[in-house]
PDB file of C-alpha atoms in Angstrom:
ATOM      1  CA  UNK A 567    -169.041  35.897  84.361  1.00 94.00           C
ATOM      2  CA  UNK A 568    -172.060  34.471  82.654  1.00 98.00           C
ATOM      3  CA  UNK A 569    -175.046  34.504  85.123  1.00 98.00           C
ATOM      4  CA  UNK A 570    -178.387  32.144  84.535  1.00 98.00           C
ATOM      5  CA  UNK A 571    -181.455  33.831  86.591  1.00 98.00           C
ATOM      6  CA  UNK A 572    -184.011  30.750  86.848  1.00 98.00           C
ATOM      7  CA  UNK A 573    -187.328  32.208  86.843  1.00 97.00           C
ATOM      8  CA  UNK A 574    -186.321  35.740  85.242  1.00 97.00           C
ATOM      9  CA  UNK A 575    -189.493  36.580  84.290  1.00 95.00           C
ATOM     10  CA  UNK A 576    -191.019  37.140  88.087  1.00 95.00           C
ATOM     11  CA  UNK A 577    -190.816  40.064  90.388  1.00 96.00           C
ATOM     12  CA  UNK A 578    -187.625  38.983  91.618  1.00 97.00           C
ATOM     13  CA  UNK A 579    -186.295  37.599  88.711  1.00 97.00           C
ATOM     14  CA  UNK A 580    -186.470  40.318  86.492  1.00 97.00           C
ATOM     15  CA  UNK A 581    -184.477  42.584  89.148  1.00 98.00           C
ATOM     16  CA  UNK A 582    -182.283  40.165  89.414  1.00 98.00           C
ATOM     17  CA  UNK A 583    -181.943  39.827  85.323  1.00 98.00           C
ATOM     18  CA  UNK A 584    -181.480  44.073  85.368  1.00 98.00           C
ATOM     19  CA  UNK A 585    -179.113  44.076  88.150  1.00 98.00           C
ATOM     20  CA  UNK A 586    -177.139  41.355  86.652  1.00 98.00           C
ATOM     21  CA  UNK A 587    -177.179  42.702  82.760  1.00 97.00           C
ATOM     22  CA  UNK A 588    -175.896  46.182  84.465  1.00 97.00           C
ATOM     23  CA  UNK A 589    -173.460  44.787  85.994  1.00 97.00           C
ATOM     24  CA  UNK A 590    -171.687  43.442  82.740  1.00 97.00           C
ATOM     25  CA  UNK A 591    -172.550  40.154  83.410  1.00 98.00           C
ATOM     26  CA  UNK A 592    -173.546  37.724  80.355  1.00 98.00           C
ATOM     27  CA  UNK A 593    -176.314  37.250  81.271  1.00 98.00           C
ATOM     28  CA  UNK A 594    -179.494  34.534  80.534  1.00 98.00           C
ATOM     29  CA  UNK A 595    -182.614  33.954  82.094  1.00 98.00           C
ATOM     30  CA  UNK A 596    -185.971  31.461  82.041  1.00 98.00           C
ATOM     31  CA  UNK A 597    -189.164  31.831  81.917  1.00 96.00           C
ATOM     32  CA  UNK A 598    -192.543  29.646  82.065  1.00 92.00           C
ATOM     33  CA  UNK A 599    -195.208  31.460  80.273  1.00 92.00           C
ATOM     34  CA  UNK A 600    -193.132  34.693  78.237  1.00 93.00           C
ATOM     35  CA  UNK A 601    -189.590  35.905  78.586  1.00 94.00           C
ATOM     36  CA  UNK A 602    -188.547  39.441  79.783  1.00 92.00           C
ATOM     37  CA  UNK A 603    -187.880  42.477  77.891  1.00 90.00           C
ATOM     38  CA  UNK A 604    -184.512  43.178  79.406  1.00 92.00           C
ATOM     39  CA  UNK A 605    -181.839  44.384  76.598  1.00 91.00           C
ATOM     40  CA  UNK A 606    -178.999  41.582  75.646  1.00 93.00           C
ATOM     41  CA  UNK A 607    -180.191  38.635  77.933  1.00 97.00           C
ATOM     42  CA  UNK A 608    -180.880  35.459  76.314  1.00 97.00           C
ATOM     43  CA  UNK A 609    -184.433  33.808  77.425  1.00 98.00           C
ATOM     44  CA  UNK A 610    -184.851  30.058  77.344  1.00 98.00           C
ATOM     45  CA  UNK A 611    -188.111  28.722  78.291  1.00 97.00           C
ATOM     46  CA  UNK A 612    -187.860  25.712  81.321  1.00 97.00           C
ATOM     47  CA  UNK A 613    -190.276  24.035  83.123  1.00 96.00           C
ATOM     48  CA  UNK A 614    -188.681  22.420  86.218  1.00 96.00           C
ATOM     49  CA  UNK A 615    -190.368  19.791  86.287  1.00 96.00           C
ATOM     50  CA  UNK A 616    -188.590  18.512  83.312  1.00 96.00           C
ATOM     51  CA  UNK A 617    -184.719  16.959  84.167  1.00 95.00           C
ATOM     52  CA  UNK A 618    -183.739  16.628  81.249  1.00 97.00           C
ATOM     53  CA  UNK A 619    -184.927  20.272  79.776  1.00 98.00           C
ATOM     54  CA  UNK A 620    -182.657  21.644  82.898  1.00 98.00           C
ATOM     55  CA  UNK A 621    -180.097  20.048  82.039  1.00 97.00           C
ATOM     56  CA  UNK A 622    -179.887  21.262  78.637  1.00 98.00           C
ATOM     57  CA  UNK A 623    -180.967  24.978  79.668  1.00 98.00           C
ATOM     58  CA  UNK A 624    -177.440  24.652  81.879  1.00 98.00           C
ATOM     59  CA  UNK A 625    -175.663  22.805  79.229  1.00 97.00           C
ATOM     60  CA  UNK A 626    -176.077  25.714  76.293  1.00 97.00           C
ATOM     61  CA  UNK A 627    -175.626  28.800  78.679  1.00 98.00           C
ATOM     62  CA  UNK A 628    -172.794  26.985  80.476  1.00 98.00           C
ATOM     63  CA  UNK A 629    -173.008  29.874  83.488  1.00 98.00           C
ATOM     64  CA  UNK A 630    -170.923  30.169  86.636  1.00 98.00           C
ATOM     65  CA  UNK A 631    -173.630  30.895  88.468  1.00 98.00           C
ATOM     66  CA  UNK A 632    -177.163  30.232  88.905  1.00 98.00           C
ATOM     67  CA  UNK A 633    -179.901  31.776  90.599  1.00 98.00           C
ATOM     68  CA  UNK A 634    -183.157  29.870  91.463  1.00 98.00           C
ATOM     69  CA  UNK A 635    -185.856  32.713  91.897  1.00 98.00           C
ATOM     70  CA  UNK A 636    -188.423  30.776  90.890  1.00 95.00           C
ATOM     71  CA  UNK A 637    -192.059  30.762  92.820  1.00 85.00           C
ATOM     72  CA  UNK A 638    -194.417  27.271  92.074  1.00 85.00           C
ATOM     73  CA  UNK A 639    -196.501  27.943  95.203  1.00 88.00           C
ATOM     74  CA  UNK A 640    -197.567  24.969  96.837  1.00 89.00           C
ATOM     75  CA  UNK A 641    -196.937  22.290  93.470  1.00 94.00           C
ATOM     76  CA  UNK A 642    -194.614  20.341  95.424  1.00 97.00           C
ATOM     77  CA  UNK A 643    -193.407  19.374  91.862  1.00 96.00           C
ATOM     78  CA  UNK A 644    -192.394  22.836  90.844  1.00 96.00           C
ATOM     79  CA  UNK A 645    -191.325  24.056  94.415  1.00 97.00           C
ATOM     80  CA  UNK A 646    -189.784  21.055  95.946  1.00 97.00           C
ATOM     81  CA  UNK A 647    -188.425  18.769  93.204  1.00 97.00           C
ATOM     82  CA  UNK A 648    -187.807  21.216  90.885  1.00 97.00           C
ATOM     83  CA  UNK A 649    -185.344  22.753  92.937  1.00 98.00           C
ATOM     84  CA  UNK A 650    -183.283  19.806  93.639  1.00 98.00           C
ATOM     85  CA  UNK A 651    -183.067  18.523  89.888  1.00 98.00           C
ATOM     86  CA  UNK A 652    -181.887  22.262  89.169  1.00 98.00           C
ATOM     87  CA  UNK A 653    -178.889  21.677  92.048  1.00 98.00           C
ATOM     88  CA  UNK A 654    -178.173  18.539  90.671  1.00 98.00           C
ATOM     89  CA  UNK A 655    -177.361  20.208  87.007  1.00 98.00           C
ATOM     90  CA  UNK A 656    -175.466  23.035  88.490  1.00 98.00           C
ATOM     91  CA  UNK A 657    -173.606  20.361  90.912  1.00 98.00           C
ATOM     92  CA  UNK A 658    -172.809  18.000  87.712  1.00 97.00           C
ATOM     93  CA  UNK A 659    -171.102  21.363  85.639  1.00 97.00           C
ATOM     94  CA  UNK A 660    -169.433  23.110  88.342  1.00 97.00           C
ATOM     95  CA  UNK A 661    -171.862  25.991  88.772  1.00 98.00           C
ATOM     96  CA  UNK A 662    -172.094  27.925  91.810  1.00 98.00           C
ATOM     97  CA  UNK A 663    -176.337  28.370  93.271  1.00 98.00           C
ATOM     98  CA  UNK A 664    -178.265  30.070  94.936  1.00 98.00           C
ATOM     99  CA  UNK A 665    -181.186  29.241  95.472  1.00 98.00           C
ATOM    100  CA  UNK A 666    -184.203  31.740  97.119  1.00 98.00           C
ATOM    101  CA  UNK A 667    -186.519  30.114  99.656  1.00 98.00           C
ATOM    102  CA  UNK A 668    -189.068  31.976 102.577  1.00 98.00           C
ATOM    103  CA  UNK A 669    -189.682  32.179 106.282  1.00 98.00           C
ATOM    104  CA  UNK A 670    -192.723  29.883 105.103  1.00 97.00           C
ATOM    105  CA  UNK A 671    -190.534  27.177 106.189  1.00 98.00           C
ATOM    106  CA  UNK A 672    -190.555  28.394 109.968  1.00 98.00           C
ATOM    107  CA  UNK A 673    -194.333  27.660 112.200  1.00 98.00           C
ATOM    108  CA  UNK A 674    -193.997  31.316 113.766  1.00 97.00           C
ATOM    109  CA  UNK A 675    -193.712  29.618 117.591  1.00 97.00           C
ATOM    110  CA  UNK A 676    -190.383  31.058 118.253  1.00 97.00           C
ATOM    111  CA  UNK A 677    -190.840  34.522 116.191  1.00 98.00           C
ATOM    112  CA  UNK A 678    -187.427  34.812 115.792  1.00 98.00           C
ATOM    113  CA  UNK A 679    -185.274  32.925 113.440  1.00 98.00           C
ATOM    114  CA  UNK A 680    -181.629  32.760 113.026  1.00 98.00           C
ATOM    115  CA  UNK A 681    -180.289  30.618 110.171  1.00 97.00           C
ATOM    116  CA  UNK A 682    -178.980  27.952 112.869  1.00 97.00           C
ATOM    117  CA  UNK A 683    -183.045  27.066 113.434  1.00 98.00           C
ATOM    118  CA  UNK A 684    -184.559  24.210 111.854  1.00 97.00           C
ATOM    119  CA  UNK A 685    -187.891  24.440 109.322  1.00 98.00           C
ATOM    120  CA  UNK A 686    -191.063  23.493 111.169  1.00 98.00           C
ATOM    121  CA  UNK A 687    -193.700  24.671 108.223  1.00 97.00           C
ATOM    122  CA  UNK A 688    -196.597  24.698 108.762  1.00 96.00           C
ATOM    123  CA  UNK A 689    -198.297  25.306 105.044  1.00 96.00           C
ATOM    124  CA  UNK A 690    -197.687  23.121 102.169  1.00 96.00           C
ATOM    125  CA  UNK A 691    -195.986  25.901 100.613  1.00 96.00           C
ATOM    126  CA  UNK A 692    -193.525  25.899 103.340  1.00 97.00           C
ATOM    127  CA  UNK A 693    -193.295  22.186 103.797  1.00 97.00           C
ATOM    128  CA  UNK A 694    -192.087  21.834  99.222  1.00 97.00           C
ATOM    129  CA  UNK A 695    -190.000  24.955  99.924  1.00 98.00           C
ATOM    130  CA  UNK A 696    -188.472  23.324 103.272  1.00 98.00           C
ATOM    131  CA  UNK A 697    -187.911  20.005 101.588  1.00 98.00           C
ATOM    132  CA  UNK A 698    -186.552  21.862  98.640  1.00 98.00           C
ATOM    133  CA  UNK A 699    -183.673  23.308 100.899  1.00 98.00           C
ATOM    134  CA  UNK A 700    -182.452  19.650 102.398  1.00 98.00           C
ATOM    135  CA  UNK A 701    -182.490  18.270  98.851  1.00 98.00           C
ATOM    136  CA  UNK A 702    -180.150  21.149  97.682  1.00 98.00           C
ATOM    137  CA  UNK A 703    -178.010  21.248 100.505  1.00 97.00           C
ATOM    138  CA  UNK A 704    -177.961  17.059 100.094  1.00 97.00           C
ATOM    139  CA  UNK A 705    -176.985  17.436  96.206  1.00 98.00           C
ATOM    140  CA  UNK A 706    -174.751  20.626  95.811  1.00 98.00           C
ATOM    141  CA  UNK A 707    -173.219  21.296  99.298  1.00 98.00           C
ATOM    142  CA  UNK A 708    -171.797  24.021  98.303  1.00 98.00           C
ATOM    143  CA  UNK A 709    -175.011  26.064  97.449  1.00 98.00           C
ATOM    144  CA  UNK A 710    -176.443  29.174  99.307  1.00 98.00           C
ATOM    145  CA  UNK A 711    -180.054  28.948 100.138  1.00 98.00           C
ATOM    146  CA  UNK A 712    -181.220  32.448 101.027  1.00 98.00           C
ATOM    147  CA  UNK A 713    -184.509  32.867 102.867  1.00 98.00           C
ATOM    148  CA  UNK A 714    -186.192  36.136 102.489  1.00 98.00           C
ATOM    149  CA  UNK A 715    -189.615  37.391 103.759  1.00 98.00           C
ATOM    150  CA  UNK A 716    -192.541  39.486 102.275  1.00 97.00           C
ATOM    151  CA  UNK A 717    -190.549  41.073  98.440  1.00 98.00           C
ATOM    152  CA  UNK A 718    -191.636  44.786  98.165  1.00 98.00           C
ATOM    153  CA  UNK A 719    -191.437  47.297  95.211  1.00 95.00           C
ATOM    154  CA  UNK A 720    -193.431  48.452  92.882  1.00 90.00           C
ATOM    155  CA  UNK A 721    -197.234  47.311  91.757  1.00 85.00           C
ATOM    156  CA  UNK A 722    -195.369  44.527  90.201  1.00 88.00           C
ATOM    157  CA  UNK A 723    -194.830  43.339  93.696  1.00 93.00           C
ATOM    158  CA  UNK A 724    -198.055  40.791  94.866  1.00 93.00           C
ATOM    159  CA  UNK A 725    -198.093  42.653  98.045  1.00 95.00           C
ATOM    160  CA  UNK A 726    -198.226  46.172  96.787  1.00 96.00           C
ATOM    161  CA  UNK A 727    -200.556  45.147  94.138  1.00 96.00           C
ATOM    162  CA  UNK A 728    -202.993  43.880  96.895  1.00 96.00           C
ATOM    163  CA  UNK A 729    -203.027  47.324  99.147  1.00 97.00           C
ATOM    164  CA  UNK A 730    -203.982  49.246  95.787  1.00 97.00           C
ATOM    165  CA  UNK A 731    -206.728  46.850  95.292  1.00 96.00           C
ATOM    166  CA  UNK A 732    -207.947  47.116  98.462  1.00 96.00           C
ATOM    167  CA  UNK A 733    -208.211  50.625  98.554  1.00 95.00           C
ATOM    168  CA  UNK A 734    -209.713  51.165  95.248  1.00 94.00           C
ATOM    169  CA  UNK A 735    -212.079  48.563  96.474  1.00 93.00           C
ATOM    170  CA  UNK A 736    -211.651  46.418  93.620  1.00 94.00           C
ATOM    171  CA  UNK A 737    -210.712  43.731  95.554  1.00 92.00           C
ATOM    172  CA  UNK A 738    -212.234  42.269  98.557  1.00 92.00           C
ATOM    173  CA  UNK A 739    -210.674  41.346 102.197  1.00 92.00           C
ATOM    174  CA  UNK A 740    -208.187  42.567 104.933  1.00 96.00           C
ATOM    175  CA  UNK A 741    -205.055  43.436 106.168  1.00 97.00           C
ATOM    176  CA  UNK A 742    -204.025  41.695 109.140  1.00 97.00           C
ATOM    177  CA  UNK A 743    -202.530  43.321 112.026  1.00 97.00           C
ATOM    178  CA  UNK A 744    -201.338  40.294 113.748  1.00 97.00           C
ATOM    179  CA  UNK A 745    -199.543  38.744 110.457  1.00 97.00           C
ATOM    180  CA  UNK A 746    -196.059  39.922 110.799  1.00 98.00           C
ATOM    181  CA  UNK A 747    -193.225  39.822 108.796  1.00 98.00           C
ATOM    182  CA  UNK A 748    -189.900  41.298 108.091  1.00 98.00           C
ATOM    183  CA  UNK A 749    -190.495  42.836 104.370  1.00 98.00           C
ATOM    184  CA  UNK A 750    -187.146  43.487 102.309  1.00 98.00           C
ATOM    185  CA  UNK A 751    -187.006  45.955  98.778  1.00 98.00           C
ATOM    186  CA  UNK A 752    -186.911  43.918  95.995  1.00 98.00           C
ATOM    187  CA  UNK A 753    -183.725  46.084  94.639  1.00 98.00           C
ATOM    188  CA  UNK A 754    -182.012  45.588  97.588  1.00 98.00           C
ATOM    189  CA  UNK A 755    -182.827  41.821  98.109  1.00 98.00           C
ATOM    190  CA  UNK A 756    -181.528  41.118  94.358  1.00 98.00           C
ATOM    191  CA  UNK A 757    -178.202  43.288  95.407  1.00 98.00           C
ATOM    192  CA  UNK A 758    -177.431  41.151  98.010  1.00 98.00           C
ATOM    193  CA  UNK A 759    -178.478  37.673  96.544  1.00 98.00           C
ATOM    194  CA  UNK A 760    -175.865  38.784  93.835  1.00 98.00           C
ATOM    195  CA  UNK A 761    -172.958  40.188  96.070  1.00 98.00           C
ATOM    196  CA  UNK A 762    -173.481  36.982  98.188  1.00 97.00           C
ATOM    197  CA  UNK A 763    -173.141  34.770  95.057  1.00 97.00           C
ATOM    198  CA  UNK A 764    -169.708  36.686  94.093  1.00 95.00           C
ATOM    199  CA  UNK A 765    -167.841  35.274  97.797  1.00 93.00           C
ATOM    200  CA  UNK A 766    -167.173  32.421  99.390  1.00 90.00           C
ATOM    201  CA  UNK A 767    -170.429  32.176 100.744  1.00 95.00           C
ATOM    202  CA  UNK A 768    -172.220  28.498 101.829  1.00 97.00           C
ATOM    203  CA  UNK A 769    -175.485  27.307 103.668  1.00 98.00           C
ATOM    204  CA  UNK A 770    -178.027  28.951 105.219  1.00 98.00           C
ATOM    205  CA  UNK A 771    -178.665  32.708 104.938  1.00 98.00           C
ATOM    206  CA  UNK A 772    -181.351  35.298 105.947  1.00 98.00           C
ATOM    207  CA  UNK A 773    -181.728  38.246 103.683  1.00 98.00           C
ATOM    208  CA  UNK A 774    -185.296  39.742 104.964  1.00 98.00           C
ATOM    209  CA  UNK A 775    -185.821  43.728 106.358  1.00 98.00           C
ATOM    210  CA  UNK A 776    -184.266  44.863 109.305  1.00 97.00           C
ATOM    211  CA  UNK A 777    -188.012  45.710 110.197  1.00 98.00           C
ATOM    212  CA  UNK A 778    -190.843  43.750 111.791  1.00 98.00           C
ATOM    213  CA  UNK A 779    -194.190  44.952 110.323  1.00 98.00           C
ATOM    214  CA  UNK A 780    -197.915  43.238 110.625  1.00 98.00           C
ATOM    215  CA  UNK A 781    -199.465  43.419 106.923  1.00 97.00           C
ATOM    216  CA  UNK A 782    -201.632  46.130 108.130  1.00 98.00           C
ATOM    217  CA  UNK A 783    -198.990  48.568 109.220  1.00 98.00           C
ATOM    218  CA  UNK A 784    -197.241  47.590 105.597  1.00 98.00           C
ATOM    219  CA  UNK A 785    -200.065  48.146 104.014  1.00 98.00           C
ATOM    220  CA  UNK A 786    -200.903  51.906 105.342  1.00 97.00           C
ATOM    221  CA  UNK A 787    -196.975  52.231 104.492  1.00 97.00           C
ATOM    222  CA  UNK A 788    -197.351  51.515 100.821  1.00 97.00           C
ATOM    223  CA  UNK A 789    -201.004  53.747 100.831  1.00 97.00           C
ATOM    224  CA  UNK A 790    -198.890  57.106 101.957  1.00 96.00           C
ATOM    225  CA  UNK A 791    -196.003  56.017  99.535  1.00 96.00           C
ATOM    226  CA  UNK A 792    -198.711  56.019  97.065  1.00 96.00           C
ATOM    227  CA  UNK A 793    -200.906  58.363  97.658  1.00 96.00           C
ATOM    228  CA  UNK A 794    -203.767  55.800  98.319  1.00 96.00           C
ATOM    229  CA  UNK A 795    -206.486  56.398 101.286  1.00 96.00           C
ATOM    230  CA  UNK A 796    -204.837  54.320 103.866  1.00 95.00           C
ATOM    231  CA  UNK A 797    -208.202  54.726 105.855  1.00 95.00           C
ATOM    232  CA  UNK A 798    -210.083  52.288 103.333  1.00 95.00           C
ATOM    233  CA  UNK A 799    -207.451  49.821 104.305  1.00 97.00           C
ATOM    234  CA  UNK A 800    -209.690  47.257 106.760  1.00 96.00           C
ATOM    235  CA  UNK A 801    -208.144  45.688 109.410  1.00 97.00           C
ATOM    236  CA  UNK A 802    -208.564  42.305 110.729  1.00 96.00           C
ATOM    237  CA  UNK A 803    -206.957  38.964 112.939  1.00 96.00           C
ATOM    238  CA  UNK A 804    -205.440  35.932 110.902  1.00 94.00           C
ATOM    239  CA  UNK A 805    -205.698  34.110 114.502  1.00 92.00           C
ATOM    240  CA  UNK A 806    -209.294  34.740 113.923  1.00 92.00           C
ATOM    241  CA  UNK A 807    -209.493  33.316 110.423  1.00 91.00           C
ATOM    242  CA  UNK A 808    -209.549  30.139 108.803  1.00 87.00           C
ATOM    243  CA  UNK A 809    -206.739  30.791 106.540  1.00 90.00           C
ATOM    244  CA  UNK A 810    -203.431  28.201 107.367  1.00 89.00           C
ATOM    245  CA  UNK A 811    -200.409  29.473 108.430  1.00 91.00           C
ATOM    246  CA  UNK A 812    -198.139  31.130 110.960  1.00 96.00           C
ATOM    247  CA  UNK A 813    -198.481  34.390 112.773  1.00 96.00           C
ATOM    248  CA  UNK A 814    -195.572  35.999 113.180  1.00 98.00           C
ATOM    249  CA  UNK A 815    -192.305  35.133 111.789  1.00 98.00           C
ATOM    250  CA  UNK A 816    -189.400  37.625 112.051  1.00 98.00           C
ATOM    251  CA  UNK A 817    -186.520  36.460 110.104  1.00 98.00           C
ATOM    252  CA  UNK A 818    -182.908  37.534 111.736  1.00 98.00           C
ATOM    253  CA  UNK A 819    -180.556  39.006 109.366  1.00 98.00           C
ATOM    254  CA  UNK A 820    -178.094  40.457 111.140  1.00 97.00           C
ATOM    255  CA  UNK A 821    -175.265  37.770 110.636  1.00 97.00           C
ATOM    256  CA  UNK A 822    -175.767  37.955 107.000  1.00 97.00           C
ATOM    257  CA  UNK A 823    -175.989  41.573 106.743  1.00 97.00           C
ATOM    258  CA  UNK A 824    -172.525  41.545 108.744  1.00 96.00           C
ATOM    259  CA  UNK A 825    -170.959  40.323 105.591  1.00 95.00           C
ATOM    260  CA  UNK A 826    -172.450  42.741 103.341  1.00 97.00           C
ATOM    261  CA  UNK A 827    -172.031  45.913 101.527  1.00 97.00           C
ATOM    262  CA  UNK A 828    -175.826  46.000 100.361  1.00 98.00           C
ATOM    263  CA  UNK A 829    -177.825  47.393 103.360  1.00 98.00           C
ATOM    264  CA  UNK A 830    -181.427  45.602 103.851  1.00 98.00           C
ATOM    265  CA  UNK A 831    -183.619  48.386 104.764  1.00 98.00           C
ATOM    266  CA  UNK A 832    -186.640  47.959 106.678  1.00 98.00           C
ATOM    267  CA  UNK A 833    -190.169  48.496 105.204  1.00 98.00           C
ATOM    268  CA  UNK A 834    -190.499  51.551 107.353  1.00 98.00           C
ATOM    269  CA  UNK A 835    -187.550  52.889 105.718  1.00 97.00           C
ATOM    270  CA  UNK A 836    -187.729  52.178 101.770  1.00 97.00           C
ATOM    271  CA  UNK A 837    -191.783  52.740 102.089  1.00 97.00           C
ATOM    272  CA  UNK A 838    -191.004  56.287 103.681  1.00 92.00           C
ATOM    273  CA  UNK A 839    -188.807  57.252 100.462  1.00 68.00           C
TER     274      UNK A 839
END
């Protein structure tokens, strides 16, 4: 099977490219600034805001399935349209998607989220990344859009990268203890975005950690995975804070993980490894 992994350059993507490549799939990726190093995969470069460079990204690799892993923050461009012209290529050469979105979509006011609720965002991020998943369900109806949560692994990951900062003190701010999330391994998340692409699956699915942490507890989980002084980890309230967006948002897996082999750990789990 020949695989394309949009956005194989990122965290995600590049566990997704190594998982893939392993797996003895043919495998090509993109990238927007530099490709990957990983052995045998082809690297195109593809900016999604361009239609007709997507189109001719799908047209020479000619996969079965694509993977949108891609992250354009809140450019509504990148994270919104982009993902919809992408669904409309794979659509118009009988690819098979999926497509990663967030909880970002969801406001946090009923904490727990099953894939039969309904975005309420509450961020621009999650408003392009909600309006991204009606325009690919609209134009491939047969696509999987997977919403995940908080991506863990190494320093690679954002979130790792920010606990080591803060307790080197090379970077300022805190670690909220009322911000909670349901964290999922980056190996395991790319497992199960594959194994999910290989069945029959459609729709809506939720492939986050089976557990609920606030970013502070994470945090003091990655400083004793890593040796770091989890003590010079501050604490603090978002609800106190002027930064946008919901509290806490616990994404509910469990009818998802029902059809899988991959297990989705919880953060207090892979962190205590």
């Amino acid at each position: 099977m020949t695989v394309l992994i949009i956005g194989g350059s990122g965290f995600l993507g590049t566990e997704l490219v190594r998982q893939s490549a392993a797996a003895g799939h043919a495998t090509a990726a993109t990238f927007a600034t530099r490709p990957g190093s990983t052995p045998g995969v082809t690297w195109h470069a593809l900016d999604l805001r361009d239609p007709e460079r997507i189109e001719a990204v799908v047209t020479a690799v000619g996969p079965r399935l694509v993977v949108n892993a891609t992250s354009g923050g809140s450019d509504w461009a990148v994270t919104a349209e982009g993902p919809v012209r992408l669904a409309m290529a794979a659509a118009k050469y009988g690819c098979r998607l999926v497509h990663v979105s967030s909880d970002a979509v969801f406001s946090g006011t009923r904490v727990h989220y099953d894939e039969t609720c309904l975005p309420d965002p509450v961020t621009p991020y999650g408003a392009a990344k909600a309006a991204a998943e009606t325009g690919i369900r609209f134009a491939h109806p047969d696509a999987v859009v997977a919403r995940t949560s908080l991506i863990i692994g190494d320093r690679q990951s954002v979130h790792v990268r920010t606990v080591h900062d803060l307790a080197s003190g090379t970077r300022s701010g805190v670690l909220f203890t009322d911000d909670i999330r349901c964290p999922v391994h980056v190996v395991d998340l790319a497992a199960a975005l594959l194994e999910i692409a290989a069945c029959d699956a459609v729709g809506v699915h939720h492939l986050a950690g089976a557990d609920a942490v606030s970013r502070h507890e994470l945090g003091i989980l990655v400083a004793r995975r890593d040796g770091l002084d989890a003590s010079r980890l501050p604490a603090g309230l978002r609800a106190t804070s002027a930064l946008p967006g919901a509290l806490d948002v616990r994404l509910d897996s469990r009818a998802t993980q029902r059809k899988l082999h991959t297990t989705l750990r919880g953060a207090r789990h892979f962190l205590a490894l």
